[in-house]
Short mmCIF file of C-alpha atoms in Angstrom, two decimals:
data_model
loop_
_atom_site.label_atom_id
_atom_site.label_comp_id
_atom_site.label_asym_id
_atom_site.label_seq_id
_atom_site.Cartn_x
_atom_site.Cartn_y
_atom_site.Cartn_z
CA GLY A 1 -5.11 -52.57 1.14
CA GLU A 2 -4.01 -49.67 -0.85
CA SER A 3 -7.04 -47.54 -1.82
CA VAL A 4 -7.68 -44.26 -1.84
CA GLY A 5 -10.66 -42.63 -0.34
CA LEU A 6 -13.05 -40.39 -0.85
CA HIS A 7 -14.81 -37.48 1.83
CA LEU A 8 -18.69 -38.37 1.13
CA PRO A 9 -20.57 -40.48 -0.57
CA THR A 10 -23.38 -38.98 -1.69
CA LEU A 11 -23.38 -34.77 -2.68
CA SER A 12 -26.52 -33.39 -3.39
CA VAL A 13 -26.83 -29.64 -5.22
CA GLN A 14 -29.18 -27.86 -6.43
CA GLU A 15 -28.99 -27.15 -10.68
CA GLY A 16 -26.84 -24.02 -11.05
CA ASP A 17 -24.67 -24.69 -8.19
CA ASN A 18 -21.36 -25.56 -7.75
CA SER A 19 -19.77 -28.39 -6.58
CA ILE A 20 -17.13 -29.64 -5.08
CA ILE A 21 -16.07 -33.25 -4.69
CA ASN A 22 -13.45 -34.19 -2.58
CA CYS A 23 -10.55 -36.80 -2.60
CA ALA A 24 -7.68 -38.49 -0.27
CA TYR A 25 -5.43 -40.59 -1.78
CA SER A 26 -2.54 -42.77 0.11
CA ASN A 27 0.09 -42.90 -2.47
CA SER A 28 2.87 -39.67 -1.67
CA ALA A 29 4.67 -41.06 -4.93
CA SER A 30 1.59 -41.19 -6.90
CA ASP A 31 2.11 -38.65 -9.91
CA TYR A 32 -0.81 -38.82 -12.31
CA PHE A 33 -4.40 -38.40 -10.98
CA ILE A 34 -7.59 -38.69 -12.53
CA TRP A 35 -11.43 -37.88 -12.45
CA TYR A 36 -14.13 -40.27 -13.76
CA LYS A 37 -17.96 -40.11 -14.14
CA GLN A 38 -19.83 -42.92 -14.03
CA GLU A 39 -23.59 -43.24 -15.59
CA SER A 40 -25.59 -45.91 -14.16
CA GLY A 41 -24.92 -48.88 -16.61
CA LYS A 42 -21.87 -47.03 -18.44
CA GLY A 43 -18.55 -47.41 -17.82
CA PRO A 44 -16.80 -44.95 -16.03
CA GLN A 45 -16.24 -41.78 -18.66
CA PHE A 46 -12.53 -39.86 -18.50
CA ILE A 47 -13.15 -36.43 -17.62
CA ILE A 48 -10.16 -34.27 -16.80
CA ASP A 49 -6.61 -35.33 -15.43
CA ILE A 50 -3.66 -33.68 -13.60
CA ARG A 51 -0.16 -34.55 -12.98
CA SER A 52 1.98 -34.43 -9.84
CA ASN A 53 4.35 -31.17 -11.36
CA MET A 54 0.61 -29.20 -11.57
CA ASP A 55 -1.78 -28.13 -8.68
CA LYS A 56 -4.70 -27.04 -11.10
CA ARG A 57 -6.11 -27.69 -14.12
CA GLN A 58 -9.01 -26.57 -15.86
CA GLY A 59 -11.52 -28.13 -18.19
CA GLN A 60 -14.89 -27.21 -19.89
CA ARG A 61 -16.84 -26.08 -16.60
CA VAL A 62 -14.30 -28.52 -14.78
CA THR A 63 -11.22 -28.06 -12.38
CA VAL A 64 -9.17 -30.33 -10.76
CA LEU A 65 -6.93 -29.19 -7.78
CA LEU A 66 -3.95 -31.25 -6.43
CA ASN A 67 -2.33 -30.56 -2.78
CA LYS A 68 0.14 -32.72 -2.57
CA THR A 69 1.22 -31.21 0.78
CA VAL A 70 -1.80 -33.42 2.44
CA LYS A 71 -2.49 -35.65 -0.48
CA HIS A 72 -6.22 -34.35 -1.41
CA LEU A 73 -7.67 -33.93 -4.63
CA SER A 74 -10.81 -32.58 -5.50
CA LEU A 75 -13.13 -31.78 -8.66
CA GLN A 76 -14.90 -28.51 -9.00
CA ILE A 77 -17.82 -28.39 -11.06
CA ALA A 78 -19.08 -24.95 -11.82
CA ALA A 79 -23.26 -24.55 -12.49
CA THR A 80 -23.79 -28.23 -11.97
CA GLN A 81 -26.21 -29.70 -14.33
CA PRO A 82 -29.18 -32.57 -14.13
CA GLY A 83 -26.75 -34.34 -16.71
CA ASP A 84 -23.91 -34.33 -14.05
CA SER A 85 -25.83 -37.06 -11.58
CA ALA A 86 -23.50 -39.82 -11.34
CA VAL A 87 -21.00 -41.69 -9.64
CA TYR A 88 -17.61 -39.46 -9.61
CA PHE A 89 -14.27 -41.41 -9.13
CA CYS A 90 -10.84 -40.37 -8.35
CA ALA A 91 -8.21 -42.65 -9.39
CA GLU A 92 -4.21 -42.70 -8.93
CA ASN A 93 -1.59 -44.48 -10.85
CA THR A 94 0.74 -45.32 -8.23
CA GLN A 95 3.21 -47.01 -9.93
CA GLY A 96 5.45 -45.24 -12.87
CA GLY A 97 5.68 -47.10 -15.90
CA SER A 98 2.11 -49.07 -15.77
CA GLU A 99 -1.06 -48.54 -16.85
CA LYS A 100 -2.32 -49.72 -13.27
CA LEU A 101 -5.15 -47.10 -11.40
CA VAL A 102 -6.25 -47.24 -8.17
CA PHE A 103 -9.53 -46.18 -7.31
CA GLY A 104 -11.39 -44.30 -4.61
CA LYS A 105 -14.95 -45.79 -3.85
CA GLY A 106 -17.05 -43.22 -5.29
CA THR A 107 -19.06 -40.27 -4.19
CA LYS A 108 -22.92 -40.10 -5.79
CA LEU A 109 -23.94 -36.52 -6.83
CA THR A 110 -27.60 -35.52 -6.95
CA VAL A 111 -28.26 -32.79 -8.75
CA ASN A 112 -31.80 -31.40 -8.05
CA PRO A 113 -33.75 -29.31 -10.52
CA LYS B 1 -13.49 -42.50 -33.78
CA ALA B 2 -15.57 -45.80 -32.50
CA GLY B 3 -14.42 -46.26 -28.47
CA VAL B 4 -13.69 -49.38 -26.70
CA THR B 5 -15.98 -51.60 -27.21
CA GLN B 6 -16.99 -55.08 -24.75
CA THR B 7 -18.27 -58.16 -25.68
CA PRO B 8 -20.41 -59.52 -24.33
CA ARG B 9 -22.25 -57.22 -22.55
CA TYR B 10 -24.06 -59.21 -20.50
CA LEU B 11 -23.36 -62.95 -19.24
CA ILE B 12 -25.04 -65.50 -16.88
CA LYS B 13 -22.82 -68.47 -15.97
CA THR B 14 -23.02 -71.09 -13.16
CA ARG B 15 -20.64 -71.69 -10.54
CA GLY B 16 -17.57 -74.02 -11.56
CA GLN B 17 -18.23 -73.11 -15.55
CA GLN B 18 -15.53 -70.68 -17.28
CA VAL B 19 -15.44 -67.86 -19.14
CA THR B 20 -14.42 -65.52 -22.07
CA LEU B 21 -14.81 -61.93 -22.19
CA SER B 22 -13.49 -59.87 -24.88
CA CYS B 23 -12.13 -56.18 -25.61
CA SER B 24 -11.23 -54.49 -28.80
CA PRO B 25 -9.38 -50.88 -27.72
CA ILE B 26 -9.56 -47.22 -29.20
CA SER B 27 -8.07 -47.69 -32.38
CA GLY B 28 -4.20 -47.31 -32.40
CA HIS B 29 -4.88 -47.81 -28.90
CA ARG B 30 -1.61 -49.87 -27.54
CA SER B 31 -2.63 -50.42 -23.97
CA VAL B 32 -5.48 -52.41 -22.64
CA SER B 33 -6.31 -52.61 -18.61
CA TRP B 34 -9.46 -54.91 -17.05
CA TYR B 35 -10.62 -53.91 -13.92
CA GLN B 36 -13.93 -55.28 -11.78
CA GLN B 37 -16.06 -53.74 -9.97
CA THR B 38 -18.69 -54.68 -7.62
CA PRO B 39 -20.63 -53.14 -5.55
CA GLY B 40 -18.58 -53.90 -1.94
CA GLN B 41 -14.80 -53.47 -3.61
CA GLY B 42 -15.82 -50.82 -6.05
CA LEU B 43 -13.42 -50.37 -9.17
CA GLN B 44 -9.78 -52.64 -9.03
CA PHE B 45 -7.10 -53.52 -11.17
CA LEU B 46 -6.95 -57.06 -12.80
CA PHE B 47 -4.06 -56.68 -15.11
CA GLU B 48 -2.46 -54.82 -18.14
CA TYR B 49 -1.51 -55.61 -21.53
CA PHE B 50 1.10 -53.48 -23.93
CA SER B 51 2.33 -55.19 -27.20
CA GLU B 52 0.81 -58.82 -26.19
CA THR B 53 2.82 -58.65 -22.58
CA GLN B 54 1.16 -59.05 -19.79
CA ARG B 55 2.92 -55.71 -17.68
CA ASN B 56 0.95 -55.74 -14.66
CA LYS B 57 -1.09 -58.02 -12.59
CA GLY B 58 -3.81 -57.18 -9.38
CA ASN B 59 -4.18 -59.21 -6.77
CA PHE B 60 -6.46 -61.86 -7.79
CA PRO B 61 -6.18 -65.57 -8.05
CA GLY B 62 -4.85 -67.94 -10.79
CA ARG B 63 -8.35 -67.63 -12.21
CA PHE B 64 -8.38 -65.33 -13.89
CA SER B 65 -6.15 -64.55 -16.77
CA GLY B 66 -5.82 -62.62 -20.02
CA ARG B 67 -4.18 -62.51 -23.28
CA GLN B 68 -3.67 -59.84 -26.23
CA PHE B 69 -3.65 -60.39 -29.89
CA SER B 70 -0.97 -58.78 -32.17
CA ASN B 71 -4.23 -56.29 -32.89
CA SER B 72 -4.33 -55.53 -29.50
CA ARG B 73 -7.78 -56.59 -28.92
CA SER B 74 -7.88 -58.07 -25.39
CA GLU B 75 -9.55 -61.54 -23.74
CA MET B 76 -9.85 -62.39 -20.11
CA ASN B 77 -10.93 -65.83 -18.59
CA VAL B 78 -12.10 -66.67 -15.68
CA SER B 79 -11.85 -70.26 -14.89
CA THR B 80 -14.04 -72.01 -12.23
CA LEU B 81 -16.68 -69.89 -11.56
CA GLU B 82 -17.15 -68.11 -8.02
CA LEU B 83 -20.26 -66.41 -7.03
CA GLY B 84 -17.73 -64.00 -5.57
CA ASP B 85 -16.79 -63.77 -9.68
CA SER B 86 -20.11 -61.72 -9.94
CA ALA B 87 -19.20 -58.44 -11.43
CA LEU B 88 -19.06 -55.34 -13.90
CA TYR B 89 -15.95 -56.00 -15.73
CA LEU B 90 -14.48 -53.23 -17.29
CA CYS B 91 -11.75 -52.67 -19.98
CA ALA B 92 -9.37 -49.54 -20.60
CA SER B 93 -7.62 -48.68 -23.09
CA SER B 94 -4.55 -45.87 -24.12
CA TYR B 95 -2.71 -44.84 -26.70
CA ILE B 96 0.60 -44.77 -24.65
CA GLN B 97 1.50 -45.62 -21.02
CA GLY B 98 0.78 -42.48 -18.63
CA ASN B 99 -2.00 -41.39 -21.02
CA GLU B 100 -5.64 -41.14 -20.08
CA GLN B 101 -7.43 -44.11 -20.18
CA PHE B 102 -11.26 -44.85 -22.35
CA PHE B 103 -13.23 -47.51 -20.86
CA GLY B 104 -15.45 -49.76 -22.03
CA PRO B 105 -19.15 -50.29 -21.39
CA GLY B 106 -18.17 -53.50 -19.60
CA THR B 107 -19.46 -56.90 -19.39
CA ARG B 108 -21.54 -57.59 -16.74
CA LEU B 109 -21.25 -61.22 -15.01
CA THR B 110 -23.45 -62.63 -13.39
CA VAL B 111 -22.59 -65.87 -11.75
CA LEU B 112 -25.64 -68.64 -10.47
#
């Protein structure tokens, strides 16, 4: 079935390092992409989004890069902190006029002090 | 501004029963979507409502249904529960179509 894939299921980094979480998407017609963070026992928390007419967007300590040529999305977290430990999901909107999001399987980020 | 709220937070049911879950979107948000999250299948889209109308539906059996009220609050119902329906059910709301969706904490449903 349709899916957005993740390259790595787990990622372990040292506090203060930069983290990069990757995602491959399958639908070249997707025009909207979102990264979510999910902590244990909580719902997904919006981090940052990007539309297909952009290739880079920056937030506070986070940057999302979109490469439409190879259908690749990445999330960069600068100066990773223990509070960043969570599962990160990429999601794509594949149907214009709909809110339907297709989620990847997620990458579990562990930040070691 | 209060976030998306879902009730109840936890629910235990037995096979064959039915269940109704409730979602209150962020004030002013008119679009509500529902997702099922399981360890095996991840996050899967159930359905989407806007102005009391279902706009899209995922690949789930007819036992899964939903509705939206005039105040944008939404409910989803699962009839004839099966063990495989055990999951975290998440509701998300957005202000207008194509904008970021904000998720609630979810309802953890356990079917015994």
